[in-house]
Amino acid sequence: MSGDADERCPRCGGSFHCGVDDAAPCPCVALPLSEATLADLRARYDGCLCLGCLRELIAAQGIRPHAPVP
Ligand SMILES: [Zn+2]
């Protein structure tokens, strides 16, 4: 139980490291995930997903990263 890539993405199975326990904020908290997508993630998966999967989900939302959510 050591190393940086200590988590496995439940969506794609790839190993990654979520920085939620680090001093700096994890990039995943800064991503423009909608409330609906977050709720779906919590219902479907146990933990955090890798950045690649989160970006895919954001693209699927049809929300541009820099566009404010209305
Ligand atoms: Zn993933």
PDB file of N, CA and C and ligand atoms in Angstrom:
ATOM      1  N   MET A   1       0.836  -1.199   0.000  1.00  0.00           N
ATOM      2  CA  MET A   1       0.000   0.000   0.000  1.00  0.00           C
ATOM      3  C   MET A   1       0.869   1.246   0.000  1.00  0.00           C
ATOM      4  N   SER A   2       1.704   1.369  -1.019  1.00  0.00           N
ATOM      5  CA  SER A   2       2.505   2.577  -1.102  1.00  0.00           C
ATOM      6  C   SER A   2       2.701   2.940  -2.565  1.00  0.00           C
ATOM      7  N   GLY A   3       3.206   4.128  -2.817  1.00  0.00           N
ATOM      8  CA  GLY A   3       3.388   4.565  -4.188  1.00  0.00           C
ATOM      9  C   GLY A   3       2.356   5.617  -4.552  1.00  0.00           C
ATOM     10  N   ASP A   4       2.539   6.197  -5.713  1.00  0.00           N
ATOM     11  CA  ASP A   4       1.667   7.280  -6.120  1.00  0.00           C
ATOM     12  C   ASP A   4       0.400   6.772  -6.801  1.00  0.00           C
ATOM     13  N   ALA A   5       0.573   5.793  -7.701  1.00  0.00           N
ATOM     14  CA  ALA A   5      -0.583   5.258  -8.406  1.00  0.00           C
ATOM     15  C   ALA A   5      -1.218   4.167  -7.548  1.00  0.00           C
ATOM     16  N   ASP A   6      -1.841   4.600  -6.445  1.00  0.00           N
ATOM     17  CA  ASP A   6      -2.334   3.642  -5.476  1.00  0.00           C
ATOM     18  C   ASP A   6      -3.832   3.403  -5.595  1.00  0.00           C
ATOM     19  N   GLU A   7      -4.420   3.960  -6.633  1.00  0.00           N
ATOM     20  CA  GLU A   7      -5.854   3.763  -6.795  1.00  0.00           C
ATOM     21  C   GLU A   7      -6.130   3.240  -8.190  1.00  0.00           C
ATOM     22  N   ARG A   8      -7.246   2.591  -8.319  1.00  0.00           N
ATOM     23  CA  ARG A   8      -7.619   2.076  -9.628  1.00  0.00           C
ATOM     24  C   ARG A   8      -8.932   2.712 -10.050  1.00  0.00           C
ATOM     25  N   CYS A   9      -8.945   3.208 -11.265  1.00  0.00           N
ATOM     26  CA  CYS A   9     -10.162   3.835 -11.765  1.00  0.00           C
ATOM     27  C   CYS A   9     -11.234   2.766 -11.958  1.00  0.00           C
ATOM     28  N   PRO A  10     -12.400   2.927 -11.313  1.00  0.00           N
ATOM     29  CA  PRO A  10     -13.446   1.907 -11.426  1.00  0.00           C
ATOM     30  C   PRO A  10     -14.128   1.908 -12.791  1.00  0.00           C
ATOM     31  N   ARG A  11     -13.831   2.905 -13.597  1.00  0.00           N
ATOM     32  CA  ARG A  11     -14.490   2.982 -14.901  1.00  0.00           C
ATOM     33  C   ARG A  11     -13.663   2.317 -15.984  1.00  0.00           C
ATOM     34  N   CYS A  12     -12.356   2.642 -16.046  1.00  0.00           N
ATOM     35  CA  CYS A  12     -11.518   2.088 -17.110  1.00  0.00           C
ATOM     36  C   CYS A  12     -10.515   1.072 -16.571  1.00  0.00           C
ATOM     37  N   GLY A  13     -10.373   0.980 -15.249  1.00  0.00           N
ATOM     38  CA  GLY A  13      -9.479  -0.015 -14.667  1.00  0.00           C
ATOM     39  C   GLY A  13      -8.027   0.430 -14.613  1.00  0.00           C
ATOM     40  N   GLY A  14      -7.743   1.627 -15.090  1.00  0.00           N
ATOM     41  CA  GLY A  14      -6.372   2.120 -15.062  1.00  0.00           C
ATOM     42  C   GLY A  14      -5.998   2.614 -13.687  1.00  0.00           C
ATOM     43  N   SER A  15      -4.715   2.509 -13.361  1.00  0.00           N
ATOM     44  CA  SER A  15      -4.264   3.005 -12.070  1.00  0.00           C
ATOM     45  C   SER A  15      -3.989   4.496 -12.169  1.00  0.00           C
ATOM     46  N   PHE A  16      -4.265   5.178 -11.100  1.00  0.00           N
ATOM     47  CA  PHE A  16      -4.042   6.621 -11.075  1.00  0.00           C
ATOM     48  C   PHE A  16      -3.907   7.039  -9.617  1.00  0.00           C
ATOM     49  N   HIS A  17      -3.589   8.291  -9.432  1.00  0.00           N
ATOM     50  CA  HIS A  17      -3.503   8.818  -8.080  1.00  0.00           C
ATOM     51  C   HIS A  17      -4.399  10.036  -7.948  1.00  0.00           C
ATOM     52  N   CYS A  18      -5.360   9.946  -7.067  1.00  0.00           N
ATOM     53  CA  CYS A  18      -6.218  11.097  -6.799  1.00  0.00           C
ATOM     54  C   CYS A  18      -5.558  11.938  -5.718  1.00  0.00           C
ATOM     55  N   GLY A  19      -5.505  13.240  -5.937  1.00  0.00           N
ATOM     56  CA  GLY A  19      -4.806  14.098  -4.992  1.00  0.00           C
ATOM     57  C   GLY A  19      -5.702  14.650  -3.896  1.00  0.00           C
ATOM     58  N   VAL A  20      -6.828  13.989  -3.661  1.00  0.00           N
ATOM     59  CA  VAL A  20      -7.776  14.538  -2.697  1.00  0.00           C
ATOM     60  C   VAL A  20      -7.186  14.570  -1.285  1.00  0.00           C
ATOM     61  N   ASP A  21      -6.235  13.693  -0.996  1.00  0.00           N
ATOM     62  CA  ASP A  21      -5.601  13.670   0.322  1.00  0.00           C
ATOM     63  C   ASP A  21      -4.296  14.454   0.358  1.00  0.00           C
ATOM     64  N   ASP A  22      -3.914  15.023  -0.780  1.00  0.00           N
ATOM     65  CA  ASP A  22      -2.675  15.788  -0.827  1.00  0.00           C
ATOM     66  C   ASP A  22      -2.901  17.214  -0.346  1.00  0.00           C
ATOM     67  N   ALA A  23      -1.806  17.911  -0.175  1.00  0.00           N
ATOM     68  CA  ALA A  23      -1.903  19.298   0.284  1.00  0.00           C
ATOM     69  C   ALA A  23      -2.553  20.172  -0.783  1.00  0.00           C
ATOM     70  N   ALA A  24      -2.163  19.942  -2.038  1.00  0.00           N
ATOM     71  CA  ALA A  24      -2.767  20.706  -3.128  1.00  0.00           C
ATOM     72  C   ALA A  24      -4.087  20.066  -3.514  1.00  0.00           C
ATOM     73  N   PRO A  25      -5.042  20.873  -3.959  1.00  0.00           N
ATOM     74  CA  PRO A  25      -6.338  20.321  -4.358  1.00  0.00           C
ATOM     75  C   PRO A  25      -6.188  19.388  -5.563  1.00  0.00           C
ATOM     76  N   CYS A  26      -6.940  18.331  -5.563  1.00  0.00           N
ATOM     77  CA  CYS A  26      -6.922  17.405  -6.692  1.00  0.00           C
ATOM     78  C   CYS A  26      -7.530  18.102  -7.912  1.00  0.00           C
ATOM     79  N   PRO A  27      -6.967  17.867  -9.088  1.00  0.00           N
ATOM     80  CA  PRO A  27      -7.540  18.480 -10.294  1.00  0.00           C
ATOM     81  C   PRO A  27      -9.002  18.103 -10.483  1.00  0.00           C
ATOM     82  N   CYS A  28      -9.399  16.968  -9.955  1.00  0.00           N
ATOM     83  CA  CYS A  28     -10.777  16.527 -10.197  1.00  0.00           C
ATOM     84  C   CYS A  28     -11.794  17.452  -9.534  1.00  0.00           C
ATOM     85  N   VAL A  29     -11.408  18.139  -8.475  1.00  0.00           N
ATOM     86  CA  VAL A  29     -12.370  19.019  -7.817  1.00  0.00           C
ATOM     87  C   VAL A  29     -12.554  20.307  -8.611  1.00  0.00           C
ATOM     88  N   ALA A  30     -11.620  20.587  -9.511  1.00  0.00           N
ATOM     89  CA  ALA A  30     -11.706  21.823 -10.291  1.00  0.00           C
ATOM     90  C   ALA A  30     -12.401  21.595 -11.628  1.00  0.00           C
ATOM     91  N   LEU A  31     -12.704  20.356 -11.935  1.00  0.00           N
ATOM     92  CA  LEU A  31     -13.348  20.071 -13.210  1.00  0.00           C
ATOM     93  C   LEU A  31     -14.832  20.433 -13.151  1.00  0.00           C
ATOM     94  N   PRO A  32     -15.359  20.924 -14.271  1.00  0.00           N
ATOM     95  CA  PRO A  32     -16.751  21.402 -14.287  1.00  0.00           C
ATOM     96  C   PRO A  32     -17.762  20.270 -14.403  1.00  0.00           C
ATOM     97  N   LEU A  33     -17.751  19.376 -13.454  1.00  0.00           N
ATOM     98  CA  LEU A  33     -18.738  18.300 -13.458  1.00  0.00           C
ATOM     99  C   LEU A  33     -20.086  18.850 -12.986  1.00  0.00           C
ATOM    100  N   SER A  34     -21.129  18.477 -13.686  1.00  0.00           N
ATOM    101  CA  SER A  34     -22.451  18.944 -13.286  1.00  0.00           C
ATOM    102  C   SER A  34     -22.935  18.154 -12.074  1.00  0.00           C
ATOM    103  N   GLU A  35     -23.912  18.717 -11.383  1.00  0.00           N
ATOM    104  CA  GLU A  35     -24.473  18.035 -10.218  1.00  0.00           C
ATOM    105  C   GLU A  35     -25.021  16.673 -10.603  1.00  0.00           C
ATOM    106  N   ALA A  36     -25.658  16.605 -11.760  1.00  0.00           N
ATOM    107  CA  ALA A  36     -26.248  15.352 -12.210  1.00  0.00           C
ATOM    108  C   ALA A  36     -25.165  14.303 -12.457  1.00  0.00           C
ATOM    109  N   THR A  37     -24.063  14.739 -13.065  1.00  0.00           N
ATOM    110  CA  THR A  37     -22.984  13.794 -13.335  1.00  0.00           C
ATOM    111  C   THR A  37     -22.329  13.344 -12.043  1.00  0.00           C
ATOM    112  N   LEU A  38     -22.133  14.253 -11.112  1.00  0.00           N
ATOM    113  CA  LEU A  38     -21.541  13.886  -9.827  1.00  0.00           C
ATOM    114  C   LEU A  38     -22.423  12.892  -9.079  1.00  0.00           C
ATOM    115  N   ALA A  39     -23.719  13.131  -9.109  1.00  0.00           N
ATOM    116  CA  ALA A  39     -24.644  12.231  -8.427  1.00  0.00           C
ATOM    117  C   ALA A  39     -24.598  10.851  -9.065  1.00  0.00           C
ATOM    118  N   ASP A  40     -24.499  10.823 -10.383  1.00  0.00           N
ATOM    119  CA  ASP A  40     -24.423   9.560 -11.105  1.00  0.00           C
ATOM    120  C   ASP A  40     -23.138   8.820 -10.752  1.00  0.00           C
ATOM    121  N   LEU A  41     -22.046   9.572 -10.647  1.00  0.00           N
ATOM    122  CA  LEU A  41     -20.760   8.963 -10.305  1.00  0.00           C
ATOM    123  C   LEU A  41     -20.811   8.348  -8.906  1.00  0.00           C
ATOM    124  N   ARG A  42     -21.412   9.075  -7.981  1.00  0.00           N
ATOM    125  CA  ARG A  42     -21.460   8.577  -6.601  1.00  0.00           C
ATOM    126  C   ARG A  42     -22.326   7.333  -6.502  1.00  0.00           C
ATOM    127  N   ALA A  43     -23.365   7.301  -7.329  1.00  0.00           N
ATOM    128  CA  ALA A  43     -24.256   6.140  -7.286  1.00  0.00           C
ATOM    129  C   ALA A  43     -23.597   4.930  -7.938  1.00  0.00           C
ATOM    130  N   ARG A  44     -22.778   5.196  -8.941  1.00  0.00           N
ATOM    131  CA  ARG A  44     -22.243   4.112  -9.757  1.00  0.00           C
ATOM    132  C   ARG A  44     -20.905   3.585  -9.256  1.00  0.00           C
ATOM    133  N   TYR A  45     -20.062   4.495  -8.770  1.00  0.00           N
ATOM    134  CA  TYR A  45     -18.694   4.101  -8.432  1.00  0.00           C
ATOM    135  C   TYR A  45     -18.398   4.383  -6.974  1.00  0.00           C
ATOM    136  N   ASP A  46     -17.391   3.684  -6.478  1.00  0.00           N
ATOM    137  CA  ASP A  46     -17.031   3.793  -5.076  1.00  0.00           C
ATOM    138  C   ASP A  46     -16.173   5.018  -4.797  1.00  0.00           C
ATOM    139  N   GLY A  47     -15.234   5.279  -5.690  1.00  0.00           N
ATOM    140  CA  GLY A  47     -14.319   6.378  -5.437  1.00  0.00           C
ATOM    141  C   GLY A  47     -14.186   7.304  -6.624  1.00  0.00           C
ATOM    142  N   CYS A  48     -13.047   7.957  -6.645  1.00  0.00           N
ATOM    143  CA  CYS A  48     -12.775   8.916  -7.704  1.00  0.00           C
ATOM    144  C   CYS A  48     -12.407   8.179  -8.991  1.00  0.00           C
ATOM    145  N   LEU A  49     -12.668   8.835 -10.125  1.00  0.00           N
ATOM    146  CA  LEU A  49     -12.233   8.300 -11.410  1.00  0.00           C
ATOM    147  C   LEU A  49     -10.946   8.990 -11.830  1.00  0.00           C
ATOM    148  N   CYS A  50     -10.260   8.391 -12.800  1.00  0.00           N
ATOM    149  CA  CYS A  50      -9.052   9.020 -13.303  1.00  0.00           C
ATOM    150  C   CYS A  50      -9.418  10.256 -14.121  1.00  0.00           C
ATOM    151  N   LEU A  51      -8.456  11.118 -14.326  1.00  0.00           N
ATOM    152  CA  LEU A  51      -8.712  12.366 -15.028  1.00  0.00           C
ATOM    153  C   LEU A  51      -9.238  12.125 -16.443  1.00  0.00           C
ATOM    154  N   GLY A  52      -8.703  11.116 -17.107  1.00  0.00           N
ATOM    155  CA  GLY A  52      -9.139  10.818 -18.462  1.00  0.00           C
ATOM    156  C   GLY A  52     -10.630  10.519 -18.525  1.00  0.00           C
ATOM    157  N   CYS A  53     -11.097   9.713 -17.577  1.00  0.00           N
ATOM    158  CA  CYS A  53     -12.513   9.367 -17.553  1.00  0.00           C
ATOM    159  C   CYS A  53     -13.359  10.590 -17.190  1.00  0.00           C
ATOM    160  N   LEU A  54     -12.882  11.386 -16.246  1.00  0.00           N
ATOM    161  CA  LEU A  54     -13.628  12.582 -15.866  1.00  0.00           C
ATOM    162  C   LEU A  54     -13.772  13.526 -17.053  1.00  0.00           C
ATOM    163  N   ARG A  55     -12.701  13.639 -17.837  1.00  0.00           N
ATOM    164  CA  ARG A  55     -12.762  14.518 -19.002  1.00  0.00           C
ATOM    165  C   ARG A  55     -13.749  13.977 -20.031  1.00  0.00           C
ATOM    166  N   GLU A  56     -13.773  12.660 -20.173  1.00  0.00           N
ATOM    167  CA  GLU A  56     -14.737  12.055 -21.102  1.00  0.00           C
ATOM    168  C   GLU A  56     -16.158  12.350 -20.666  1.00  0.00           C
ATOM    169  N   LEU A  57     -16.395  12.239 -19.376  1.00  0.00           N
ATOM    170  CA  LEU A  57     -17.733  12.486 -18.856  1.00  0.00           C
ATOM    171  C   LEU A  57     -18.129  13.940 -19.057  1.00  0.00           C
ATOM    172  N   ILE A  58     -17.178  14.834 -18.871  1.00  0.00           N
ATOM    173  CA  ILE A  58     -17.457  16.254 -19.082  1.00  0.00           C
ATOM    174  C   ILE A  58     -17.794  16.506 -20.540  1.00  0.00           C
ATOM    175  N   ALA A  59     -17.047  15.856 -21.432  1.00  0.00           N
ATOM    176  CA  ALA A  59     -17.335  16.007 -22.858  1.00  0.00           C
ATOM    177  C   ALA A  59     -18.736  15.476 -23.172  1.00  0.00           C
ATOM    178  N   ALA A  60     -19.104  14.397 -22.489  1.00  0.00           N
ATOM    179  CA  ALA A  60     -20.420  13.808 -22.712  1.00  0.00           C
ATOM    180  C   ALA A  60     -21.523  14.717 -22.187  1.00  0.00           C
ATOM    181  N   GLN A  61     -21.205  15.537 -21.212  1.00  0.00           N
ATOM    182  CA  GLN A  61     -22.176  16.489 -20.693  1.00  0.00           C
ATOM    183  C   GLN A  61     -22.492  17.567 -21.712  1.00  0.00           C
ATOM    184  N   GLY A  62     -21.560  17.777 -22.615  1.00  0.00           N
ATOM    185  CA  GLY A  62     -21.749  18.833 -23.589  1.00  0.00           C
ATOM    186  C   GLY A  62     -21.439  20.201 -23.027  1.00  0.00           C
ATOM    187  N   ILE A  63     -20.688  20.224 -21.906  1.00  0.00           N
ATOM    188  CA  ILE A  63     -20.331  21.504 -21.297  1.00  0.00           C
ATOM    189  C   ILE A  63     -18.881  21.818 -21.633  1.00  0.00           C
ATOM    190  N   ARG A  64     -18.638  22.986 -22.141  1.00  0.00           N
ATOM    191  CA  ARG A  64     -17.270  23.370 -22.427  1.00  0.00           C
ATOM    192  C   ARG A  64     -16.577  23.733 -21.115  1.00  0.00           C
ATOM    193  N   PRO A  65     -15.301  23.321 -20.974  1.00  0.00           N
ATOM    194  CA  PRO A  65     -14.587  23.529 -19.709  1.00  0.00           C
ATOM    195  C   PRO A  65     -14.591  24.964 -19.216  1.00  0.00           C
ATOM    196  N   HIS A  66     -14.584  25.908 -20.145  1.00  0.00           N
ATOM    197  CA  HIS A  66     -14.456  27.295 -19.703  1.00  0.00           C
ATOM    198  C   HIS A  66     -15.796  28.040 -19.756  1.00  0.00           C
ATOM    199  N   ALA A  67     -16.852  27.343 -20.130  1.00  0.00           N
ATOM    200  CA  ALA A  67     -18.142  28.001 -20.182  1.00  0.00           C
ATOM    201  C   ALA A  67     -18.834  27.870 -18.836  1.00  0.00           C
ATOM    202  N   PRO A  68     -19.352  28.963 -18.318  1.00  0.00           N
ATOM    203  CA  PRO A  68     -20.077  28.885 -17.051  1.00  0.00           C
ATOM    204  C   PRO A  68     -21.378  28.106 -17.215  1.00  0.00           C
ATOM    205  N   VAL A  69     -21.728  27.336 -16.204  1.00  0.00           N
ATOM    206  CA  VAL A  69     -22.969  26.586 -16.256  1.00  0.00           C
ATOM    207  C   VAL A  69     -24.133  27.548 -15.999  1.00  0.00           C
ATOM    208  N   PRO A  70     -25.092  27.570 -16.868  1.00  0.00           N
ATOM    209  CA  PRO A  70     -26.201  28.507 -16.707  1.00  0.00           C
ATOM    210  C   PRO A  70     -27.066  28.214 -15.476  1.00  0.00           C
TER     211      PRO A  70
HETATM  212 ZN    ZN B   1     -10.520   6.018 -15.818  1.00  0.00          ZN
END
